[in-house]
Amino acid sequence: MVRSPVNFRAFIVVALSVTAAVFCAYAYVFSRAAGIACGCALVAALLCVTVVSALACKRVKIRLRIVIAFAIATVLSVSAFSFALAAIEDWRESNRYGGEHAVTGRVCAVDIGTGDYRFVLENVAFDGVRVDGSMRIRIAPSDRNIGDFLECGDTLDFYANVSPVKLVDGGKVDGHAFRTDIRYIATVSADDIYVHFGKPTALESFRANLRELYITNMGDKYGNIAFSMVTGDKYGLDSRVVDYFSASGLGHIMAVSGLHIGFLAVVLNFALCKLGKKARFPIVLAVLIAYNVVADFSPSVIRATIMAAVSGEALYFGGRRDLLSSLLCAFSVILAFKPLYLFEAGFLLSFGAIFGIALFANTIRRLLVKKGAADKLSNAVGASVSVSVGILPSQLYFFGSVQTLAALVNVVALPYIATVFIVTVCLTPLAAIPGCGAVLRACEYLLVPLDGIAYGVSRIPYSVFAARCSSAVFLCYPVMFFASDFFMIKKGRPSVVAYSAAACLVLMTVCML
């Protein structure tokens, strides 16, 4: 009997189909007819396979899950294609609003990280007409004093020369703009701004009070670091701090991710340890969903929450937990509703990290254990190296650089990072009690060494290696898959990996010329 090279996983089919649907929508940017034709052909093919599989299921031993897989793939692909086309047309409409306008908008975010005041406005209207999306304005450096008293909830009226943000520019999709929905930018003079003071929403008040709590008790620098660790909001961080944390490979602690979800789950499971697993899971999931709100629905947090929900489903119904399947489930569900996230750096970094862990972490751990390494050390090294491999294509494409010491630094620092995060989360409710804010000094003392490590590593020569690649670098992911234990043909695997890697290098070289 011929052995299948890959065990069937429904969400591999679904993820590949949804990805194909997104690229059909991408083709629509350049040619509407070609994009629609590709999308219809994809959906028709999936429908045909679904129907044929369903009919064959009655006559031959085709498992029902194959039929279900293609049915889900069809539904989510239609959703991804439809939402992508709607977004593209919506942004095209927004691009008409360039030029001089009388602008009205409500402040929903304040960014002082670059040294200038930048505000994000929602509920934007041009010349009295509401428009879709948000707007980012920059206050001229000489007018910074106005930025000292503007807060979330205030409404601004001003005249400005508005520049629309292009969703697709030069064939490249601006995934960050799509995620933040910032469609317009402008620089404004204080003399042109008329302020209507307003009230922030409950969530804005919560976030502002939390930031103030941290800054009051930990100082501006460490208070903002703590706030970014907990919420992912880096607007208050000095850009130099962001730069050296990123250069050291520790920048991920300031972008709320699955790592933070894991830390939070540990705290919650410990606090609810007297409850059974099935009773504990709904409470943990509810808290994680609430945390999504605080973290502004970061793609990485949504991904981690969906994966937690899939694991919980396996717990309830006795299914097998499979990291790759739950990862691809989250990938497919998110893209079905936010398809252009596929071009966003944070989304790809988050999924690339877990993809690397799913492919290589256990293999590296087993090799190290065979060499006599301790199990905990082997787990840490396996996870850190796998993450570095998994995020490498995104780092090269989006940032044109690689943090050469990131894997080593994270192996050493990750247990300490977990301690800092857990202590901060646990002490925050206590610090909110009047007169108890001083307990956060402990967090400040914990952050000082972490800050020192990040700064020190960033100063090491060649800690950052510059090497920009084209989008062809993402072809490395199939090569990684063939090199992993998921590709189970032992005799032919080295050849498959070698040929795939050679083809990948050739395509990357051609695309870079």
Coordinates of C-alpha atoms in Angstrom, one line a residue:
M1 CA 0.0 0.0 0.0
V2 CA 1.3 3.4 -0.9
R3 CA 1.6 5.6 2.1
S4 CA 0.2 9.1 1.9
P5 CA 3.0 11.7 2.2
V6 CA 0.9 13.9 4.4
N7 CA -1.9 12.9 6.9
F8 CA -5.1 14.6 5.7
R9 CA -5.9 17.7 7.7
A10 CA -9.0 19.5 6.8
F11 CA -7.8 23.0 7.4
I12 CA -4.8 22.6 5.1
V13 CA -7.3 22.4 2.3
V14 CA -9.3 25.3 3.8
A15 CA -6.3 27.5 4.4
L16 CA -4.9 27.0 0.9
S17 CA -8.3 27.7 -0.7
V18 CA -8.8 30.9 1.3
T19 CA -5.3 32.1 0.4
A20 CA -6.1 31.4 -3.2
A21 CA -9.3 33.4 -2.9
V22 CA -7.3 36.4 -1.5
F23 CA -4.9 36.3 -4.4
C24 CA -7.8 36.2 -6.9
A25 CA -9.0 39.4 -5.2
Y26 CA -5.5 40.8 -5.5
A27 CA -5.7 40.1 -9.3
Y28 CA -8.9 42.2 -9.3
V29 CA -6.8 45.3 -8.4
F30 CA -5.1 45.2 -11.7
S31 CA -7.9 43.7 -13.9
R32 CA -11.5 43.5 -12.6
A33 CA -12.4 40.9 -15.3
A34 CA -9.4 38.7 -14.6
G35 CA -9.9 38.9 -10.8
I36 CA -13.6 38.0 -11.0
A37 CA -12.9 35.2 -13.5
C38 CA -10.2 33.7 -11.2
G39 CA -12.5 34.0 -8.2
C40 CA -15.4 32.3 -9.9
A41 CA -13.2 29.6 -11.3
L42 CA -11.8 28.9 -7.8
V43 CA -15.3 28.7 -6.3
A44 CA -16.6 26.6 -9.1
A45 CA -13.7 24.1 -8.7
L46 CA -14.3 23.9 -5.0
L47 CA -18.0 23.3 -5.5
C48 CA -17.3 20.6 -8.0
V49 CA -14.9 18.8 -5.7
T50 CA -17.4 19.1 -2.8
V51 CA -20.2 17.6 -4.9
V52 CA -18.1 14.8 -6.4
S53 CA -16.7 13.9 -3.0
A54 CA -20.2 13.9 -1.5
L55 CA -21.5 11.6 -4.2
A56 CA -18.4 9.3 -4.1
C57 CA -18.7 9.1 -0.3
K58 CA -21.7 6.8 -0.7
R59 CA -20.0 4.4 -3.0
V60 CA -16.4 4.3 -1.9
K61 CA -14.5 4.8 1.3
I62 CA -14.1 8.5 1.2
R63 CA -14.2 10.0 4.7
L64 CA -16.9 12.4 5.4
R65 CA -14.4 14.9 6.8
I66 CA -13.0 15.3 3.2
V67 CA -16.4 16.4 2.0
I68 CA -16.8 18.7 5.0
A69 CA -13.3 20.2 4.4
F70 CA -14.1 21.2 0.8
A71 CA -17.5 22.5 1.8
I72 CA -16.0 24.7 4.5
A73 CA -13.2 25.7 2.0
T74 CA -15.9 26.8 -0.4
V75 CA -17.9 28.9 2.1
L76 CA -14.8 30.6 3.6
S77 CA -13.3 31.3 0.1
V78 CA -16.5 33.0 -1.1
S79 CA -16.4 35.1 2.1
A80 CA -12.8 36.0 1.7
F81 CA -13.2 36.9 -1.9
S82 CA -16.3 39.0 -1.3
F83 CA -14.9 40.9 1.6
A84 CA -11.6 41.6 -0.3
L85 CA -13.5 43.0 -3.3
A86 CA -15.7 45.1 -1.1
A87 CA -12.6 46.5 0.7
I88 CA -10.8 47.3 -2.5
E89 CA -13.8 49.1 -4.0
D90 CA -14.4 50.9 -0.7
W91 CA -10.8 52.2 -0.6
R92 CA -11.0 53.2 -4.2
E93 CA -13.9 55.4 -3.3
S94 CA -11.9 56.9 -0.4
N95 CA -9.1 57.9 -2.7
R96 CA -11.3 60.5 -4.3
Y97 CA -11.1 62.7 -1.3
G98 CA -7.7 64.3 -1.8
G99 CA -7.1 68.0 -1.6
E100 CA -8.4 70.9 0.6
H101 CA -11.3 70.1 2.9
A102 CA -13.0 71.3 6.0
V103 CA -12.5 68.3 8.3
T104 CA -14.4 67.2 11.4
G105 CA -13.3 64.2 13.4
R106 CA -13.3 62.7 16.9
V107 CA -9.9 61.9 18.5
C108 CA -9.7 58.2 19.2
A109 CA -5.9 57.7 19.7
V110 CA -2.9 59.9 20.6
D111 CA 0.6 59.0 19.3
I112 CA 3.6 60.8 20.8
G113 CA 6.3 58.1 20.2
T114 CA 8.1 60.0 17.4
G115 CA 8.4 63.3 19.4
D116 CA 5.5 64.9 17.5
Y117 CA 1.9 64.8 18.3
R118 CA -0.1 62.6 16.0
F119 CA -3.8 62.0 16.4
V120 CA -6.1 59.4 14.9
L121 CA -9.6 60.7 14.1
E122 CA -12.7 58.6 13.7
N123 CA -16.2 59.6 12.5
V124 CA -14.5 61.7 9.9
A125 CA -16.5 64.2 7.7
F126 CA -15.2 66.2 4.8
D127 CA -17.1 69.4 4.0
G128 CA -20.0 68.1 6.2
V129 CA -20.1 64.7 4.4
R130 CA -19.3 61.6 6.4
V131 CA -16.6 59.4 4.9
D132 CA -15.4 55.8 5.6
G133 CA -12.3 55.1 7.6
S134 CA -10.1 57.0 10.0
M135 CA -7.6 59.9 9.6
R136 CA -4.2 60.5 11.1
I137 CA -3.1 64.1 11.6
R138 CA 0.2 65.5 12.6
I139 CA 0.5 68.7 14.6
A140 CA 3.3 70.9 13.5
P141 CA 6.3 70.7 15.9
S142 CA 6.0 74.5 16.7
D143 CA 2.4 73.9 17.8
R144 CA 3.0 71.1 20.2
N145 CA 1.3 72.9 23.0
I146 CA -2.1 72.2 21.6
G147 CA -1.3 68.5 21.8
D148 CA -0.8 68.7 25.6
F149 CA -4.5 69.0 26.3
L150 CA -6.2 67.1 23.5
E151 CA -7.6 63.7 24.6
C152 CA -9.7 60.9 23.3
G153 CA -13.3 62.0 22.9
D154 CA -12.5 65.6 21.7
T155 CA -13.9 66.6 18.3
L156 CA -11.7 68.7 16.0
D157 CA -12.7 71.1 13.2
F158 CA -10.0 72.3 10.8
Y159 CA -9.0 73.0 7.3
A160 CA -6.3 70.8 5.8
N161 CA -4.8 69.5 2.6
V162 CA -5.8 65.9 2.8
S163 CA -3.7 63.1 1.3
P164 CA -5.5 59.8 0.8
V165 CA -3.7 56.6 1.7
K166 CA -3.6 54.0 -1.1
L167 CA -4.5 50.5 -0.2
V168 CA -2.4 49.2 -3.2
D169 CA 0.6 51.2 -4.3
G170 CA 3.0 49.9 -6.9
G171 CA 1.5 46.5 -6.7
K172 CA 2.1 46.3 -2.9
V173 CA -0.9 46.0 -0.6
D174 CA -0.6 48.2 2.5
G175 CA -1.8 45.7 5.1
H176 CA -1.1 48.0 8.0
A177 CA -3.4 50.6 6.6
F178 CA -6.1 48.0 6.0
R179 CA -5.8 46.8 9.6
T180 CA -5.9 50.3 11.2
D181 CA -8.4 51.6 8.6
I182 CA -6.4 54.9 8.4
R183 CA -7.3 56.2 4.9
Y184 CA -6.3 59.9 5.1
I185 CA -3.3 61.8 6.5
A186 CA -2.6 65.5 6.9
T187 CA -0.4 68.0 8.7
V188 CA -2.3 70.7 10.6
S189 CA -1.4 74.0 12.2
A190 CA -2.8 74.8 15.6
D191 CA -4.2 78.0 14.3
D192 CA -6.5 76.0 12.1
I193 CA -7.9 73.8 14.8
Y194 CA -11.1 74.4 16.7
V195 CA -11.6 72.0 19.6
H196 CA -14.9 70.7 21.0
F197 CA -14.1 69.0 24.2
G198 CA -15.9 65.7 24.7
K199 CA -15.9 62.5 26.8
P200 CA -14.0 59.4 26.0
T201 CA -15.8 56.0 25.7
A202 CA -15.6 53.5 28.6
L203 CA -12.9 51.6 26.9
E204 CA -10.9 54.7 26.1
S205 CA -11.2 55.8 29.8
F206 CA -10.1 52.4 31.0
R207 CA -7.0 52.5 28.8
A208 CA -6.2 56.1 29.7
N209 CA -6.5 55.3 33.4
L210 CA -4.4 52.2 33.1
R211 CA -1.7 54.1 31.3
E212 CA -1.8 56.9 34.0
L213 CA -1.6 54.3 36.7
Y214 CA 1.5 52.8 35.3
I215 CA 3.2 56.1 34.5
T216 CA 2.4 57.6 37.9
N217 CA 4.0 54.7 39.8
M218 CA 6.7 53.6 37.4
G219 CA 7.8 56.7 35.6
D220 CA 7.2 57.7 32.0
K221 CA 9.6 55.3 30.3
Y222 CA 8.8 52.1 32.3
G223 CA 5.2 52.9 32.7
N224 CA 4.8 53.1 28.9
I225 CA 6.8 49.9 28.4
A226 CA 4.5 48.1 30.9
F227 CA 1.4 49.6 29.2
S228 CA 2.6 48.4 25.8
M229 CA 3.3 44.9 27.2
V230 CA -0.2 44.6 28.6
T231 CA -2.2 46.3 25.8
G232 CA 0.0 46.3 22.7
D233 CA -0.4 50.1 22.5
K234 CA 3.0 51.6 21.6
Y235 CA 1.8 55.2 21.0
G236 CA 3.4 56.5 24.1
L237 CA 6.7 54.7 23.7
D238 CA 9.8 56.7 22.6
S239 CA 10.7 55.5 19.1
R240 CA 14.3 54.8 20.3
V241 CA 13.1 52.4 22.9
V242 CA 11.0 50.6 20.2
D243 CA 14.1 50.5 18.0
Y244 CA 16.5 48.8 20.4
F245 CA 13.9 46.4 21.7
S246 CA 13.3 45.3 18.1
A247 CA 17.0 45.1 17.3
S248 CA 17.6 42.8 20.2
G249 CA 14.8 40.4 19.1
L250 CA 12.6 41.4 22.1
G251 CA 10.3 43.7 20.3
H252 CA 7.5 41.1 20.4
I253 CA 6.9 41.7 24.1
M254 CA 5.5 45.2 23.1
A255 CA 3.0 43.8 20.6
V256 CA 0.4 41.8 22.3
S257 CA 0.6 38.3 20.9
G258 CA -0.1 34.6 21.5
L259 CA 2.8 34.7 24.0
H260 CA 0.8 37.2 26.2
I261 CA -2.3 35.0 25.8
G262 CA -0.3 32.0 27.0
F263 CA 1.0 34.0 30.0
L264 CA -2.6 35.1 30.8
A265 CA -3.9 31.6 30.5
V266 CA -1.3 30.4 32.9
V267 CA -2.4 33.0 35.5
L268 CA -6.1 32.2 35.0
N269 CA -5.6 28.4 35.2
F270 CA -3.6 28.8 38.4
A271 CA -6.3 31.0 39.9
L272 CA -9.1 28.6 38.9
C273 CA -7.1 25.4 39.7
K274 CA -9.8 24.1 42.0
L275 CA -12.3 23.9 39.1
G276 CA -12.3 21.1 36.6
K277 CA -10.9 21.6 33.1
K278 CA -14.3 21.7 31.5
A279 CA -15.7 24.2 34.0
R280 CA -12.5 26.3 33.8
F281 CA -12.4 26.6 30.1
P282 CA -15.5 28.8 29.5
I283 CA -14.2 31.3 32.1
V284 CA -10.8 31.4 30.6
L285 CA -12.2 31.9 27.1
A286 CA -14.5 34.7 28.3
V287 CA -11.5 36.5 29.8
L288 CA -9.4 36.0 26.7
I289 CA -12.2 37.5 24.6
A290 CA -12.4 40.5 26.9
Y291 CA -8.6 40.8 26.6
N292 CA -9.1 41.0 22.8
V293 CA -11.1 44.2 23.3
V294 CA -8.4 45.7 25.5
A295 CA -5.8 44.8 23.0
D296 CA -7.8 46.3 20.1
F297 CA -8.3 43.0 18.4
S298 CA -4.7 42.5 17.4
P299 CA -4.5 39.8 14.7
S300 CA -2.1 37.8 16.9
V301 CA -4.4 37.9 19.9
I302 CA -7.4 36.9 17.8
R303 CA -5.3 34.0 16.4
A304 CA -4.3 32.8 19.8
T305 CA -7.9 33.1 21.1
I306 CA -9.3 31.0 18.2
M307 CA -6.6 28.4 18.7
A308 CA -7.5 28.3 22.4
A309 CA -11.2 27.8 21.5
V310 CA -10.3 25.0 19.1
S311 CA -8.2 23.3 21.9
G312 CA -11.2 23.7 24.2
E313 CA -13.5 22.1 21.7
A314 CA -11.1 19.1 21.6
L315 CA -11.3 19.0 25.4
Y316 CA -15.1 18.9 25.4
F317 CA -15.6 16.5 22.6
G318 CA -12.6 14.3 23.0
G319 CA -10.9 15.2 19.8
R320 CA -7.1 15.1 19.1
R321 CA -5.3 18.4 19.8
D322 CA -3.2 19.3 16.7
L323 CA -1.3 22.5 16.7
L324 CA -1.1 22.8 12.9
S325 CA -4.8 22.2 12.4
S326 CA -5.8 24.8 15.1
L327 CA -3.3 27.3 13.6
L328 CA -4.7 26.9 10.1
C329 CA -8.3 27.1 11.4
A330 CA -7.5 30.5 12.9
F331 CA -5.7 31.5 9.7
S332 CA -8.7 30.6 7.6
V333 CA -11.4 32.1 9.8
I334 CA -9.5 35.5 10.2
L335 CA -8.9 35.8 6.4
A336 CA -12.5 34.9 5.7
F337 CA -13.5 38.2 7.3
K338 CA -10.4 40.3 7.0
P339 CA -8.8 38.9 3.8
L340 CA -6.2 41.6 3.3
Y341 CA -4.6 40.8 6.6
L342 CA -2.6 38.4 4.5
F343 CA -0.4 41.3 3.5
E344 CA 0.0 42.7 7.0
A345 CA 3.3 42.2 8.8
G346 CA 1.9 41.5 12.3
F347 CA -0.5 38.9 11.0
L348 CA 2.2 37.0 9.0
L349 CA 4.8 37.3 11.9
S350 CA 2.2 35.8 14.3
F351 CA 1.3 32.9 12.1
G352 CA 4.8 32.4 10.9
A353 CA 6.0 32.0 14.5
I354 CA 3.5 29.3 15.4
F355 CA 3.9 27.6 12.0
G356 CA 7.6 27.3 12.8
I357 CA 6.9 25.8 16.2
A358 CA 4.4 23.3 14.7
L359 CA 7.0 22.2 12.1
F360 CA 10.3 22.1 14.0
A361 CA 10.0 22.5 17.8
N362 CA 9.5 18.8 18.6
T363 CA 12.2 17.7 16.2
I364 CA 14.8 20.1 17.7
R365 CA 13.7 19.1 21.2
R366 CA 14.2 15.4 20.4
L367 CA 17.6 16.0 18.9
L368 CA 18.8 18.0 22.0
V369 CA 17.4 15.4 24.4
K370 CA 19.3 12.7 22.5
K371 CA 22.4 14.8 23.0
G372 CA 21.8 14.9 26.7
A373 CA 20.3 18.3 27.1
A374 CA 17.8 18.9 29.9
D375 CA 14.1 18.6 28.8
K376 CA 13.2 22.2 29.8
L377 CA 16.2 23.6 28.0
S378 CA 15.5 21.5 25.0
N379 CA 11.9 22.8 24.9
A380 CA 13.0 26.4 25.2
V381 CA 15.7 26.1 22.5
G382 CA 13.3 24.2 20.2
A383 CA 10.6 26.8 20.5
S384 CA 13.0 29.8 20.1
V385 CA 14.8 28.5 17.1
S386 CA 11.6 27.4 15.5
V387 CA 10.0 30.8 15.9
S388 CA 13.1 32.5 14.4
V389 CA 12.9 30.2 11.4
G390 CA 9.1 30.7 11.0
I391 CA 9.2 34.5 11.1
L392 CA 12.3 34.8 8.9
P393 CA 10.5 35.3 5.5
S394 CA 8.3 38.1 7.0
Q395 CA 11.3 39.8 8.6
L396 CA 13.2 39.8 5.3
Y397 CA 10.3 41.1 3.3
F398 CA 8.8 43.7 5.5
F399 CA 11.8 45.0 7.4
G400 CA 14.8 44.0 5.4
S401 CA 16.7 42.8 8.4
V402 CA 17.2 39.8 10.7
Q403 CA 18.0 39.9 14.4
T404 CA 20.9 37.4 14.5
L405 CA 20.8 37.0 18.3
A406 CA 17.1 36.8 18.7
A407 CA 16.9 33.0 19.2
L408 CA 19.6 33.0 21.9
V409 CA 18.3 36.1 23.7
N410 CA 14.7 34.7 23.8
V411 CA 15.9 31.3 25.2
V412 CA 17.6 33.2 28.0
A413 CA 15.1 36.0 28.6
L414 CA 11.7 34.3 28.0
P415 CA 11.3 32.9 31.5
Y416 CA 12.1 36.4 32.9
I417 CA 9.7 38.0 30.5
A418 CA 7.0 35.7 31.6
T419 CA 7.7 36.7 35.2
V420 CA 7.5 40.4 34.4
F421 CA 4.3 40.1 32.5
I422 CA 2.6 37.8 35.1
V423 CA 3.7 40.0 38.0
T424 CA 2.5 43.2 36.2
V425 CA -0.9 41.6 35.4
C426 CA -1.4 40.3 38.9
L427 CA -0.4 43.5 40.7
T428 CA -2.4 45.9 38.5
P429 CA -5.8 45.2 40.1
L430 CA -4.2 45.7 43.6
A431 CA -2.5 48.9 42.4
A432 CA -5.8 50.3 41.2
I433 CA -7.0 50.4 44.9
P434 CA -6.4 54.0 46.2
G435 CA -3.1 54.2 48.1
C436 CA -1.8 50.9 46.8
G437 CA -0.2 52.1 43.5
A438 CA 3.3 51.8 45.0
V439 CA 3.2 48.0 44.5
L440 CA 3.9 48.7 40.9
R441 CA 7.4 49.7 41.8
A442 CA 8.2 46.0 41.8
C443 CA 7.3 45.9 38.1
E444 CA 9.6 48.9 37.5
Y445 CA 12.5 47.1 39.2
L446 CA 11.8 44.0 37.0
L447 CA 11.7 46.1 33.8
V448 CA 15.0 47.8 34.4
P449 CA 17.1 44.6 33.7
L450 CA 14.9 43.7 30.8
D451 CA 15.4 47.2 29.3
G452 CA 19.2 46.8 29.9
I453 CA 19.3 43.5 28.2
A454 CA 17.5 44.8 25.1
Y455 CA 19.7 47.9 24.9
G456 CA 22.9 45.9 25.5
V457 CA 22.1 43.3 22.9
S458 CA 21.2 46.0 20.3
R459 CA 24.7 47.5 20.7
I460 CA 26.5 44.3 19.9
P461 CA 28.0 44.4 16.4
Y462 CA 26.0 42.6 13.7
S463 CA 23.1 41.9 16.1
V464 CA 21.0 43.1 13.1
F465 CA 21.8 41.9 9.6
A466 CA 20.3 43.8 6.7
A467 CA 19.0 41.6 3.8
R468 CA 15.9 42.7 1.9
C469 CA 14.0 40.1 -0.2
S470 CA 11.1 40.2 -2.6
S471 CA 7.7 38.5 -1.9
A472 CA 9.2 35.3 -3.4
V473 CA 10.8 34.7 0.0
F474 CA 7.4 33.4 1.2
L475 CA 8.0 30.4 -1.0
C476 CA 10.2 29.2 1.8
Y477 CA 7.2 28.0 3.7
P478 CA 6.4 25.0 1.4
V479 CA 10.1 24.1 1.6
M480 CA 9.9 24.3 5.4
F481 CA 6.8 22.0 5.3
F482 CA 8.6 19.4 3.2
A483 CA 11.5 19.5 5.6
S484 CA 9.3 18.9 8.6
D485 CA 8.0 15.7 10.1
F486 CA 4.6 16.4 8.5
F487 CA 6.1 15.2 5.2
M488 CA 6.4 11.5 6.0
I489 CA 8.1 9.9 3.1
K490 CA 11.5 9.3 4.5
K491 CA 13.4 8.1 1.5
G492 CA 12.3 10.8 -0.9
R493 CA 12.2 13.7 1.5
P494 CA 15.8 14.9 1.2
S495 CA 15.4 15.1 -2.6
V496 CA 12.1 16.9 -2.3
V497 CA 13.5 19.4 0.1
A498 CA 16.6 20.0 -2.0
Y499 CA 14.6 20.5 -5.2
S500 CA 12.1 22.7 -3.5
A501 CA 14.8 24.8 -1.9
A502 CA 16.6 25.2 -5.3
A503 CA 13.4 26.2 -7.0
C504 CA 12.7 28.7 -4.2
L505 CA 16.1 30.3 -4.6
V506 CA 15.8 30.5 -8.3
L507 CA 12.4 32.2 -8.1
M508 CA 13.6 34.6 -5.4
T509 CA 16.6 35.5 -7.5
V510 CA 14.4 36.1 -10.5
C511 CA 12.0 38.3 -8.5
M512 CA 14.8 40.4 -7.1
L513 CA 16.4 41.2 -10.5

